C-alpha cells in the first residue's frame, strides 16, 4: 500500500469508527463521511471516463521549446526585407503584404508563447497555431462587421478578385420524383443529380462532428433539428429548398447516419485502445517505429464524454446551449455565403469548414471539462470562448448585411410548430428540475416526520422509550443519563 492509499484508508477508518478526539463535534463524523463519499464518487466517475496513460517521459528535440530559434529566424527575415529587398511602388501590394506579414509575426509569437490547451497530439504547437488563427479570424470578422454593406462586399475582392459580384439565382428544389417515368433514358436521374461532392462532404462532416461531441443522441438531435430548420427557412434561402427524400433519406439516414455510425465505432476503438507511449529511439524494431509515428496522430489520452443532461439544471442548460450554437454555426455557413456573395464551391467556404474542424474538437473538450469539473476548471477555455464569439459575430454580420432576408415572416403553421416545441422544452424543464424536486423533498420530509413518532413509541427491553438517533444511540436515553448524573 502506498502512502496516499494508507492516508485514505486511515481517514476512512477514522470516519467509520467515529472521531478520535473527545472534543470534536458530534456531527463531524457524518460530515466527513459525506464529504469522502462525494469525493470518492467524483474520483470514481473520472476514473471511469478517463483512460490510463503510460509514458516513459522521453523529451526529444521535437518536443522542446524553440522560442529563441523562432525569434532568430523571424529577425533575419525582417532584416532581409528591410535592408536587402527593394520596396515596390505599389500601394495595394504593399498593404496586402504588410497585413500578411503582421499576421505571420503574430502566429510565430502565438505558436511559441501561447498557453497550451487540452490536446497535445500531434504536437502542442499545432493547436497553438489554430488558437492564433482563431484570434485572427475573429478580428477579421469584427473588421467586416464595422464596414458598410457595399464596402464589406467589395473588400472581399482584395482576397479574391472574382468575389464582390452578386450570385446568380439557382433552382435547388426542382423535380422531386425519385422515379421519373417521363425520362425514358434514365428515370432515376434526379437521384444521380444529387450525387455530387456534397455527399462525401456530409458524411465526412458528421463523422468529425461525432468525434467532437462523442454522443450518439446529441448528434442525431442536431442532425434532425437542422433538417427542420431547412424546412422552416427555405422561404429565406433558396438552397434550403430540397426534396423530402433529399432531407430524410440522403441527408439524415445515408450521409449523416452513416457518418455518425462510423464516428461511434471510432470512439469505441479509441476508448478501448491502450495509451502507452515510448520514445521513438527506445523502440528496437523498424515496424515499431513506424507504428509509433502513425500513433503520434492519435490522442495522447482519451476521455469519454458523459453529458447526462437530465442530472441537474446546469448540465441541461449547457447541453441546450451546445445544440443551439451548433445549429447557429451550421446556419451561418449558408447565410454568410449568401450575404457576402461567395459561391458554394469557393475555396474560402472550404477553408472555413477546415477551420471549424480543427478548433471544434478543442472547444468541445474545454466545454465538457468546464461543465463536468467546475471545481478544477473554474473558467471557460480559451478556444471555446473564441468559437462562441466567432459564431455570434458571424450571425451579427448576417443580420447587418441582409436584414430583409432575415426578417422575412415565417409561415404561421411553422411558427406554431416551433412555439409548441419550445413550450414543451420549457414545461419539461420546469417539471424536471423544479416541481419534481420540490415534490420529492416534500414526500421525504413527510416520511421522516412519520417515522420519528414511531421510533419514539417503540419500547425498549425495560419498557422505556428512546430517541432513534443522535446522542441517544451513543450514550443511551435521557433517563439513563439522569440516573448516571444522580
mmCIF file of N, CA, C and O in Angstrom, residues 48-130:
data_model
loop_
_atom_site.group_PDB
_atom_site.id
_atom_site.type_symbol
_atom_site.label_atom_id
_atom_site.label_comp_id
_atom_site.label_asym_id
_atom_site.label_seq_id
_atom_site.Cartn_x
_atom_site.Cartn_y
_atom_site.Cartn_z
ATOM 1 N N UNK A 48 -13.686 6.250 -14.472
ATOM 2 C CA UNK A 48 -14.471 5.504 -15.455
ATOM 3 C C UNK A 48 -14.486 6.186 -16.814
ATOM 4 O O UNK A 48 -14.697 5.516 -17.831
ATOM 5 N N UNK A 49 -14.326 7.497 -16.868
ATOM 6 C CA UNK A 49 -14.396 8.223 -18.139
ATOM 7 C C UNK A 49 -13.032 8.534 -18.728
ATOM 8 O O UNK A 49 -12.943 8.825 -19.914
ATOM 9 N N UNK A 50 -11.973 8.484 -17.948
ATOM 10 C CA UNK A 50 -10.633 8.774 -18.441
ATOM 11 C C UNK A 50 -9.844 7.480 -18.589
ATOM 12 O O UNK A 50 -9.960 6.563 -17.776
ATOM 13 N N UNK A 51 -9.035 7.417 -19.636
ATOM 14 C CA UNK A 51 -8.202 6.258 -19.877
ATOM 15 C C UNK A 51 -6.881 6.388 -19.122
ATOM 16 O O UNK A 51 -6.408 7.485 -18.850
ATOM 17 N N UNK A 52 -6.293 5.246 -18.799
ATOM 18 C CA UNK A 52 -4.999 5.237 -18.139
ATOM 19 C C UNK A 52 -3.897 5.422 -19.184
ATOM 20 O O UNK A 52 -3.953 4.865 -20.272
ATOM 21 N N UNK A 53 -2.893 6.217 -18.826
ATOM 22 C CA UNK A 53 -1.822 6.562 -19.750
ATOM 23 C C UNK A 53 -0.493 6.179 -19.118
ATOM 24 O O UNK A 53 -0.238 6.465 -17.942
ATOM 25 N N UNK A 54 0.363 5.523 -19.921
ATOM 26 C CA UNK A 54 1.727 5.234 -19.512
ATOM 27 C C UNK A 54 2.664 5.966 -20.463
ATOM 28 O O UNK A 54 2.547 5.850 -21.684
ATOM 29 N N UNK A 55 3.596 6.729 -19.910
ATOM 30 C CA UNK A 55 4.546 7.495 -20.715
ATOM 31 C C UNK A 55 5.907 7.374 -20.048
ATOM 32 O O UNK A 55 6.047 7.591 -18.833
ATOM 33 N N UNK A 56 6.922 7.007 -20.861
ATOM 34 C CA UNK A 56 8.268 6.861 -20.296
ATOM 35 C C UNK A 56 8.958 8.197 -20.076
ATOM 36 O O UNK A 56 10.077 8.233 -19.551
ATOM 37 N N UNK A 57 8.326 9.303 -20.478
ATOM 38 C CA UNK A 57 8.874 10.629 -20.201
ATOM 39 C C UNK A 57 9.974 11.074 -21.132
ATOM 40 O O UNK A 57 10.710 12.014 -20.801
ATOM 41 N N UNK A 58 10.102 10.448 -22.301
ATOM 42 C CA UNK A 58 11.140 10.844 -23.239
ATOM 43 C C UNK A 58 10.838 12.230 -23.803
ATOM 44 O O UNK A 58 9.737 12.480 -24.299
ATOM 45 N N UNK A 59 11.819 13.134 -23.718
ATOM 46 C CA UNK A 59 11.649 14.504 -24.209
ATOM 47 C C UNK A 59 12.736 14.772 -25.247
ATOM 48 O O UNK A 59 13.877 15.096 -24.913
ATOM 49 N N UNK A 60 12.386 14.630 -26.520
ATOM 50 C CA UNK A 60 13.346 14.780 -27.591
ATOM 51 C C UNK A 60 13.346 16.212 -28.116
ATOM 52 O O UNK A 60 12.622 17.080 -27.623
ATOM 53 N N UNK A 61 14.168 16.436 -29.145
ATOM 54 C CA UNK A 61 14.263 17.754 -29.776
ATOM 55 C C UNK A 61 12.919 18.189 -30.352
ATOM 56 O O UNK A 61 12.606 19.379 -30.400
ATOM 57 N N UNK A 62 12.130 17.209 -30.776
ATOM 58 C CA UNK A 62 10.834 17.513 -31.378
ATOM 59 C C UNK A 62 9.893 18.169 -30.385
ATOM 60 O O UNK A 62 9.022 18.957 -30.760
ATOM 61 N N UNK A 63 10.026 17.862 -29.091
ATOM 62 C CA UNK A 63 9.088 18.340 -28.084
ATOM 63 C C UNK A 63 9.609 19.555 -27.314
ATOM 64 O O UNK A 63 8.862 20.137 -26.531
ATOM 65 N N UNK A 64 10.876 19.909 -27.492
ATOM 66 C CA UNK A 64 11.419 21.034 -26.735
ATOM 67 C C UNK A 64 10.944 22.358 -27.315
ATOM 68 O O UNK A 64 10.624 22.465 -28.492
ATOM 69 N N UNK A 65 10.912 23.390 -26.472
ATOM 70 C CA UNK A 65 10.542 24.731 -26.924
ATOM 71 C C UNK A 65 11.693 25.338 -27.725
ATOM 72 O O UNK A 65 12.861 25.183 -27.378
ATOM 73 N N UNK A 66 11.347 26.052 -28.793
ATOM 74 C CA UNK A 66 12.339 26.657 -29.680
ATOM 75 C C UNK A 66 12.033 28.145 -29.831
ATOM 76 O O UNK A 66 11.988 28.674 -30.939
ATOM 77 N N UNK A 67 11.839 28.800 -28.712
ATOM 78 C CA UNK A 67 11.473 30.218 -28.760
ATOM 79 C C UNK A 67 12.609 31.078 -29.319
ATOM 80 O O UNK A 67 12.373 31.970 -30.132
ATOM 81 N N UNK A 68 13.844 30.821 -28.904
ATOM 82 C CA UNK A 68 14.984 31.614 -29.377
ATOM 83 C C UNK A 68 15.234 31.356 -30.863
ATOM 84 O O UNK A 68 15.532 32.285 -31.626
ATOM 85 N N UNK A 69 15.070 30.095 -31.289
ATOM 86 C CA UNK A 69 15.279 29.768 -32.696
ATOM 87 C C UNK A 69 14.269 30.483 -33.584
ATOM 88 O O UNK A 69 14.616 31.067 -34.619
ATOM 89 N N UNK A 70 13.002 30.454 -33.176
ATOM 90 C CA UNK A 70 11.965 31.119 -33.964
ATOM 91 C C UNK A 70 12.195 32.622 -33.986
ATOM 92 O O UNK A 70 12.039 33.288 -35.028
ATOM 93 N N UNK A 71 12.582 33.192 -32.851
ATOM 94 C CA UNK A 71 12.858 34.632 -32.805
ATOM 95 C C UNK A 71 14.030 35.006 -33.719
ATOM 96 O O UNK A 71 13.988 36.036 -34.415
ATOM 97 N N UNK A 72 15.062 34.165 -33.767
ATOM 98 C CA UNK A 72 16.219 34.447 -34.612
ATOM 99 C C UNK A 72 15.834 34.392 -36.093
ATOM 100 O O UNK A 72 16.221 35.275 -36.881
ATOM 101 N N UNK A 73 15.059 33.376 -36.486
ATOM 102 C CA UNK A 73 14.646 33.252 -37.889
ATOM 103 C C UNK A 73 13.751 34.424 -38.283
ATOM 104 O O UNK A 73 13.880 35.008 -39.372
ATOM 105 N N UNK A 74 12.847 34.808 -37.399
ATOM 106 C CA UNK A 74 11.953 35.924 -37.682
ATOM 107 C C UNK A 74 12.731 37.237 -37.822
ATOM 108 O O UNK A 74 12.460 38.045 -38.720
ATOM 109 N N UNK A 75 13.712 37.433 -36.972
ATOM 110 C CA UNK A 75 14.524 38.649 -37.050
ATOM 111 C C UNK A 75 15.330 38.687 -38.343
ATOM 112 O O UNK A 75 15.445 39.750 -38.990
ATOM 113 N N UNK A 76 15.872 37.561 -38.742
ATOM 114 C CA UNK A 76 16.630 37.508 -40.001
ATOM 115 C C UNK A 76 15.735 37.841 -41.189
ATOM 116 O O UNK A 76 16.153 38.558 -42.123
ATOM 117 N N UNK A 77 14.495 37.339 -41.183
ATOM 118 C CA UNK A 77 13.578 37.633 -42.283
ATOM 119 C C UNK A 77 13.246 39.118 -42.336
ATOM 120 O O UNK A 77 13.221 39.726 -43.421
ATOM 121 N N UNK A 78 13.026 39.736 -41.185
ATOM 122 C CA UNK A 78 12.714 41.163 -41.167
ATOM 123 C C UNK A 78 13.914 42.012 -41.584
ATOM 124 O O UNK A 78 13.770 43.036 -42.269
ATOM 125 N N UNK A 79 15.111 41.593 -41.182
ATOM 126 C CA UNK A 79 16.315 42.318 -41.591
ATOM 127 C C UNK A 79 16.500 42.223 -43.102
ATOM 128 O O UNK A 79 16.866 43.218 -43.770
ATOM 129 N N UNK A 80 16.231 41.058 -43.680
ATOM 130 C CA UNK A 80 16.353 40.891 -45.132
ATOM 131 C C UNK A 80 15.376 41.801 -45.869
ATOM 132 O O UNK A 80 15.744 42.475 -46.845
ATOM 133 N N UNK A 81 14.119 41.848 -45.400
ATOM 134 C CA UNK A 81 13.117 42.688 -46.062
ATOM 135 C C UNK A 81 13.472 44.164 -45.924
ATOM 136 O O UNK A 81 13.281 44.972 -46.853
ATOM 137 N N UNK A 82 14.068 44.539 -44.795
ATOM 138 C CA UNK A 82 14.363 45.959 -44.559
ATOM 139 C C UNK A 82 15.586 46.442 -45.330
ATOM 140 O O UNK A 82 15.572 47.532 -45.937
ATOM 141 N N UNK A 83 16.658 45.653 -45.334
ATOM 142 C CA UNK A 83 17.933 46.126 -45.866
ATOM 143 C C UNK A 83 18.242 45.653 -47.278
ATOM 144 O O UNK A 83 18.898 46.371 -48.038
ATOM 145 N N UNK A 84 17.799 44.448 -47.633
ATOM 146 C CA UNK A 84 18.230 43.872 -48.894
ATOM 147 C C UNK A 84 17.155 43.857 -49.968
ATOM 148 O O UNK A 84 17.480 43.676 -51.141
ATOM 149 N N UNK A 85 15.914 44.047 -49.595
ATOM 150 C CA UNK A 85 14.839 43.976 -50.583
ATOM 151 C C UNK A 85 14.343 45.381 -50.901
ATOM 152 O O UNK A 85 14.141 46.202 -49.995
ATOM 153 N N UNK A 86 14.128 45.625 -52.159
ATOM 154 C CA UNK A 86 13.614 46.920 -52.585
ATOM 155 C C UNK A 86 12.094 46.938 -52.499
ATOM 156 O O UNK A 86 11.428 46.030 -52.996
ATOM 157 N N UNK A 87 11.537 47.942 -51.855
ATOM 158 C CA UNK A 87 10.094 48.028 -51.661
ATOM 159 C C UNK A 87 9.408 48.435 -52.964
ATOM 160 O O UNK A 87 9.760 49.464 -53.555
ATOM 161 N N UNK A 88 8.428 47.659 -53.438
ATOM 162 C CA UNK A 88 7.734 48.015 -54.690
ATOM 163 C C UNK A 88 6.906 49.290 -54.507
ATOM 164 O O UNK A 88 6.464 49.622 -53.406
ATOM 165 N N UNK A 89 6.698 49.994 -55.605
ATOM 166 C CA UNK A 89 5.911 51.234 -55.587
ATOM 167 C C UNK A 89 4.443 50.928 -55.901
ATOM 168 O O UNK A 89 3.828 51.571 -56.739
ATOM 169 N N UNK A 90 3.894 49.942 -55.195
ATOM 170 C CA UNK A 90 2.510 49.527 -55.400
ATOM 171 C C UNK A 90 1.813 49.544 -54.036
ATOM 172 O O UNK A 90 2.101 48.704 -53.165
ATOM 173 N N UNK A 91 0.923 50.515 -53.848
ATOM 174 C CA UNK A 91 0.300 50.685 -52.534
ATOM 175 C C UNK A 91 -0.562 49.485 -52.161
ATOM 176 O O UNK A 91 -0.507 48.995 -51.010
ATOM 177 N N UNK A 92 -1.365 48.985 -53.097
ATOM 178 C CA UNK A 92 -2.235 47.843 -52.793
ATOM 179 C C UNK A 92 -1.412 46.599 -52.450
ATOM 180 O O UNK A 92 -1.717 45.880 -51.492
ATOM 181 N N UNK A 93 -0.346 46.361 -53.224
ATOM 182 C CA UNK A 93 0.502 45.197 -52.973
ATOM 183 C C UNK A 93 1.207 45.315 -51.625
ATOM 184 O O UNK A 93 1.284 44.347 -50.854
ATOM 185 N N UNK A 94 1.725 46.504 -51.314
ATOM 186 C CA UNK A 94 2.398 46.697 -50.028
ATOM 187 C C UNK A 94 1.435 46.552 -48.858
ATOM 188 O O UNK A 94 1.808 46.045 -47.792
ATOM 189 N N UNK A 95 0.201 47.002 -49.058
ATOM 190 C CA UNK A 95 -0.791 46.857 -47.989
ATOM 191 C C UNK A 95 -1.099 45.385 -47.716
ATOM 192 O O UNK A 95 -1.139 44.944 -46.558
ATOM 193 N N UNK A 96 -1.309 44.632 -48.787
ATOM 194 C CA UNK A 96 -1.575 43.210 -48.611
ATOM 195 C C UNK A 96 -0.402 42.502 -47.939
ATOM 196 O O UNK A 96 -0.565 41.708 -47.008
ATOM 197 N N UNK A 97 0.795 42.802 -48.425
ATOM 198 C CA UNK A 97 1.966 42.131 -47.860
ATOM 199 C C UNK A 97 2.203 42.542 -46.408
ATOM 200 O O UNK A 97 2.629 41.727 -45.576
ATOM 201 N N UNK A 98 1.927 43.798 -46.072
ATOM 202 C CA UNK A 98 2.078 44.225 -44.688
ATOM 203 C C UNK A 98 1.101 43.527 -43.754
ATOM 204 O O UNK A 98 1.460 43.136 -42.635
ATOM 205 N N UNK A 99 -0.136 43.359 -44.214
ATOM 206 C CA UNK A 99 -1.127 42.658 -43.385
ATOM 207 C C UNK A 99 -0.738 41.192 -43.199
ATOM 208 O O UNK A 99 -0.800 40.644 -42.087
ATOM 209 N N UNK A 100 -0.285 40.554 -44.288
ATOM 210 C CA UNK A 100 0.125 39.153 -44.188
ATOM 211 C C UNK A 100 1.332 39.011 -43.276
ATOM 212 O O UNK A 100 1.406 38.075 -42.450
ATOM 213 N N UNK A 101 2.301 39.922 -43.372
ATOM 214 C CA UNK A 101 3.474 39.857 -42.502
ATOM 215 C C UNK A 101 3.098 40.059 -41.038
ATOM 216 O O UNK A 101 3.638 39.387 -40.146
ATOM 217 N N UNK A 102 2.161 40.957 -40.764
ATOM 218 C CA UNK A 102 1.715 41.168 -39.375
ATOM 219 C C UNK A 102 1.057 39.912 -38.815
ATOM 220 O O UNK A 102 1.300 39.525 -37.661
ATOM 221 N N UNK A 103 0.252 39.251 -39.636
ATOM 222 C CA UNK A 103 -0.399 38.018 -39.193
ATOM 223 C C UNK A 103 0.635 36.929 -38.940
ATOM 224 O O UNK A 103 0.552 36.182 -37.947
ATOM 225 N N UNK A 104 1.649 36.823 -39.809
ATOM 226 C CA UNK A 104 2.677 35.803 -39.631
ATOM 227 C C UNK A 104 3.486 36.036 -38.361
ATOM 228 O O UNK A 104 3.819 35.084 -37.639
ATOM 229 N N UNK A 105 3.803 37.294 -38.070
ATOM 230 C CA UNK A 105 4.532 37.589 -36.828
ATOM 231 C C UNK A 105 3.690 37.212 -35.615
ATOM 232 O O UNK A 105 4.190 36.633 -34.632
ATOM 233 N N UNK A 106 2.395 37.517 -35.667
ATOM 234 C CA UNK A 106 1.522 37.138 -34.552
ATOM 235 C C UNK A 106 1.426 35.615 -34.410
ATOM 236 O O UNK A 106 1.431 35.088 -33.293
ATOM 237 N N UNK A 107 1.380 34.902 -35.523
ATOM 238 C CA UNK A 107 1.335 33.441 -35.465
ATOM 239 C C UNK A 107 2.623 32.873 -34.881
ATOM 240 O O UNK A 107 2.590 31.911 -34.094
ATOM 241 N N UNK A 108 3.762 33.456 -35.239
ATOM 242 C CA UNK A 108 5.030 32.994 -34.667
ATOM 243 C C UNK A 108 5.062 33.205 -33.159
ATOM 244 O O UNK A 108 5.529 32.343 -32.400
ATOM 245 N N UNK A 109 4.572 34.347 -32.728
ATOM 246 C CA UNK A 109 4.514 34.589 -31.283
ATOM 247 C C UNK A 109 3.575 33.602 -30.593
ATOM 248 O O UNK A 109 3.906 33.032 -29.548
ATOM 249 N N UNK A 110 2.386 33.396 -31.181
ATOM 250 C CA UNK A 110 1.420 32.519 -30.537
ATOM 251 C C UNK A 110 1.853 31.070 -30.499
ATOM 252 O O UNK A 110 1.640 30.369 -29.496
ATOM 253 N N UNK A 111 2.490 30.590 -31.566
ATOM 254 C CA UNK A 111 2.909 29.189 -31.610
ATOM 255 C C UNK A 111 3.961 28.900 -30.544
ATOM 256 O O UNK A 111 4.008 27.794 -29.987
ATOM 257 N N UNK A 112 4.795 29.871 -30.234
ATOM 258 C CA UNK A 112 5.860 29.653 -29.253
ATOM 259 C C UNK A 112 5.487 30.075 -27.835
ATOM 260 O O UNK A 112 6.060 29.547 -26.870
ATOM 261 N N UNK A 113 4.530 30.978 -27.678
ATOM 262 C CA UNK A 113 4.284 31.560 -26.363
ATOM 263 C C UNK A 113 2.869 31.366 -25.834
ATOM 264 O O UNK A 113 2.630 31.599 -24.650
ATOM 265 N N UNK A 114 1.912 30.977 -26.658
ATOM 266 C CA UNK A 114 0.527 30.857 -26.201
ATOM 267 C C UNK A 114 0.372 29.702 -25.218
ATOM 268 O O UNK A 114 1.201 28.781 -25.165
ATOM 269 N N UNK A 115 -0.693 29.756 -24.451
ATOM 270 C CA UNK A 115 -0.963 28.710 -23.462
ATOM 271 C C UNK A 115 -1.468 27.457 -24.151
ATOM 272 O O UNK A 115 -2.268 27.518 -25.081
ATOM 273 N N UNK A 116 -1.007 26.298 -23.675
ATOM 274 C CA UNK A 116 -1.433 25.028 -24.248
ATOM 275 C C UNK A 116 -2.872 24.727 -23.866
ATOM 276 O O UNK A 116 -3.365 25.126 -22.803
ATOM 277 N N UNK A 117 -3.549 23.990 -24.743
ATOM 278 C CA UNK A 117 -4.909 23.554 -24.490
ATOM 279 C C UNK A 117 -4.952 22.111 -24.037
ATOM 280 O O UNK A 117 -3.935 21.525 -23.637
ATOM 281 N N UNK A 118 -6.111 21.472 -24.109
ATOM 282 C CA UNK A 118 -6.229 20.091 -23.642
ATOM 283 C C UNK A 118 -5.611 19.057 -24.578
ATOM 284 O O UNK A 118 -5.368 17.932 -24.156
ATOM 285 N N UNK A 119 -5.353 19.417 -25.842
ATOM 286 C CA UNK A 119 -4.809 18.467 -26.809
ATOM 287 C C UNK A 119 -3.310 18.693 -26.970
ATOM 288 O O UNK A 119 -2.847 19.851 -27.011
ATOM 289 N N UNK A 120 -2.572 17.593 -27.097
ATOM 290 C CA UNK A 120 -1.117 17.663 -27.259
ATOM 291 C C UNK A 120 -0.616 16.913 -28.481
ATOM 292 O O UNK A 120 0.581 16.971 -28.772
ATOM 293 N N UNK A 121 -1.447 16.171 -29.166
ATOM 294 C CA UNK A 121 -1.003 15.420 -30.338
ATOM 295 C C UNK A 121 -1.621 16.013 -31.594
ATOM 296 O O UNK A 121 -2.775 16.448 -31.554
ATOM 297 N N UNK A 122 -0.920 16.016 -32.718
ATOM 298 C CA UNK A 122 0.437 15.506 -32.902
ATOM 299 C C UNK A 122 1.520 16.344 -32.229
ATOM 300 O O UNK A 122 2.598 15.842 -31.960
ATOM 301 N N UNK A 123 1.233 17.627 -31.963
ATOM 302 C CA UNK A 123 2.191 18.475 -31.264
ATOM 303 C C UNK A 123 1.425 19.638 -30.659
ATOM 304 O O UNK A 123 0.484 20.154 -31.266
ATOM 305 N N UNK A 124 1.794 20.099 -29.462
ATOM 306 C CA UNK A 124 1.082 21.248 -28.874
ATOM 307 C C UNK A 124 1.162 22.510 -29.730
ATOM 308 O O UNK A 124 0.238 23.331 -29.715
ATOM 309 N N UNK A 125 2.260 22.675 -30.492
ATOM 310 C CA UNK A 125 2.374 23.863 -31.335
ATOM 311 C C UNK A 125 1.303 23.892 -32.419
ATOM 312 O O UNK A 125 0.887 24.972 -32.857
ATOM 313 N N UNK A 126 0.853 22.710 -32.851
ATOM 314 C CA UNK A 126 -0.208 22.654 -33.865
ATOM 315 C C UNK A 126 -1.488 23.279 -33.343
ATOM 316 O O UNK A 126 -2.150 24.069 -34.041
ATOM 317 N N UNK A 127 -1.847 22.953 -32.110
ATOM 318 C CA UNK A 127 -3.077 23.505 -31.534
ATOM 319 C C UNK A 127 -2.884 24.942 -31.127
ATOM 320 O O UNK A 127 -3.863 25.740 -31.143
ATOM 321 N N UNK A 128 -1.702 25.376 -30.762
ATOM 322 C CA UNK A 128 -1.459 26.797 -30.503
ATOM 323 C C UNK A 128 -1.579 27.607 -31.792
ATOM 324 O O UNK A 128 -2.043 28.757 -31.772
ATOM 325 N N UNK A 129 -1.155 27.013 -32.902
ATOM 326 C CA UNK A 129 -1.309 27.684 -34.191
ATOM 327 C C UNK A 129 -2.773 27.946 -34.508
ATOM 328 O O UNK A 129 -3.156 29.047 -34.909
ATOM 329 N N UNK A 130 -3.635 26.948 -34.306
ATOM 330 C CA UNK A 130 -5.053 27.135 -34.602
ATOM 331 C C UNK A 130 -5.718 28.082 -33.614
ATOM 332 O O UNK A 130 -6.689 28.756 -33.949
#
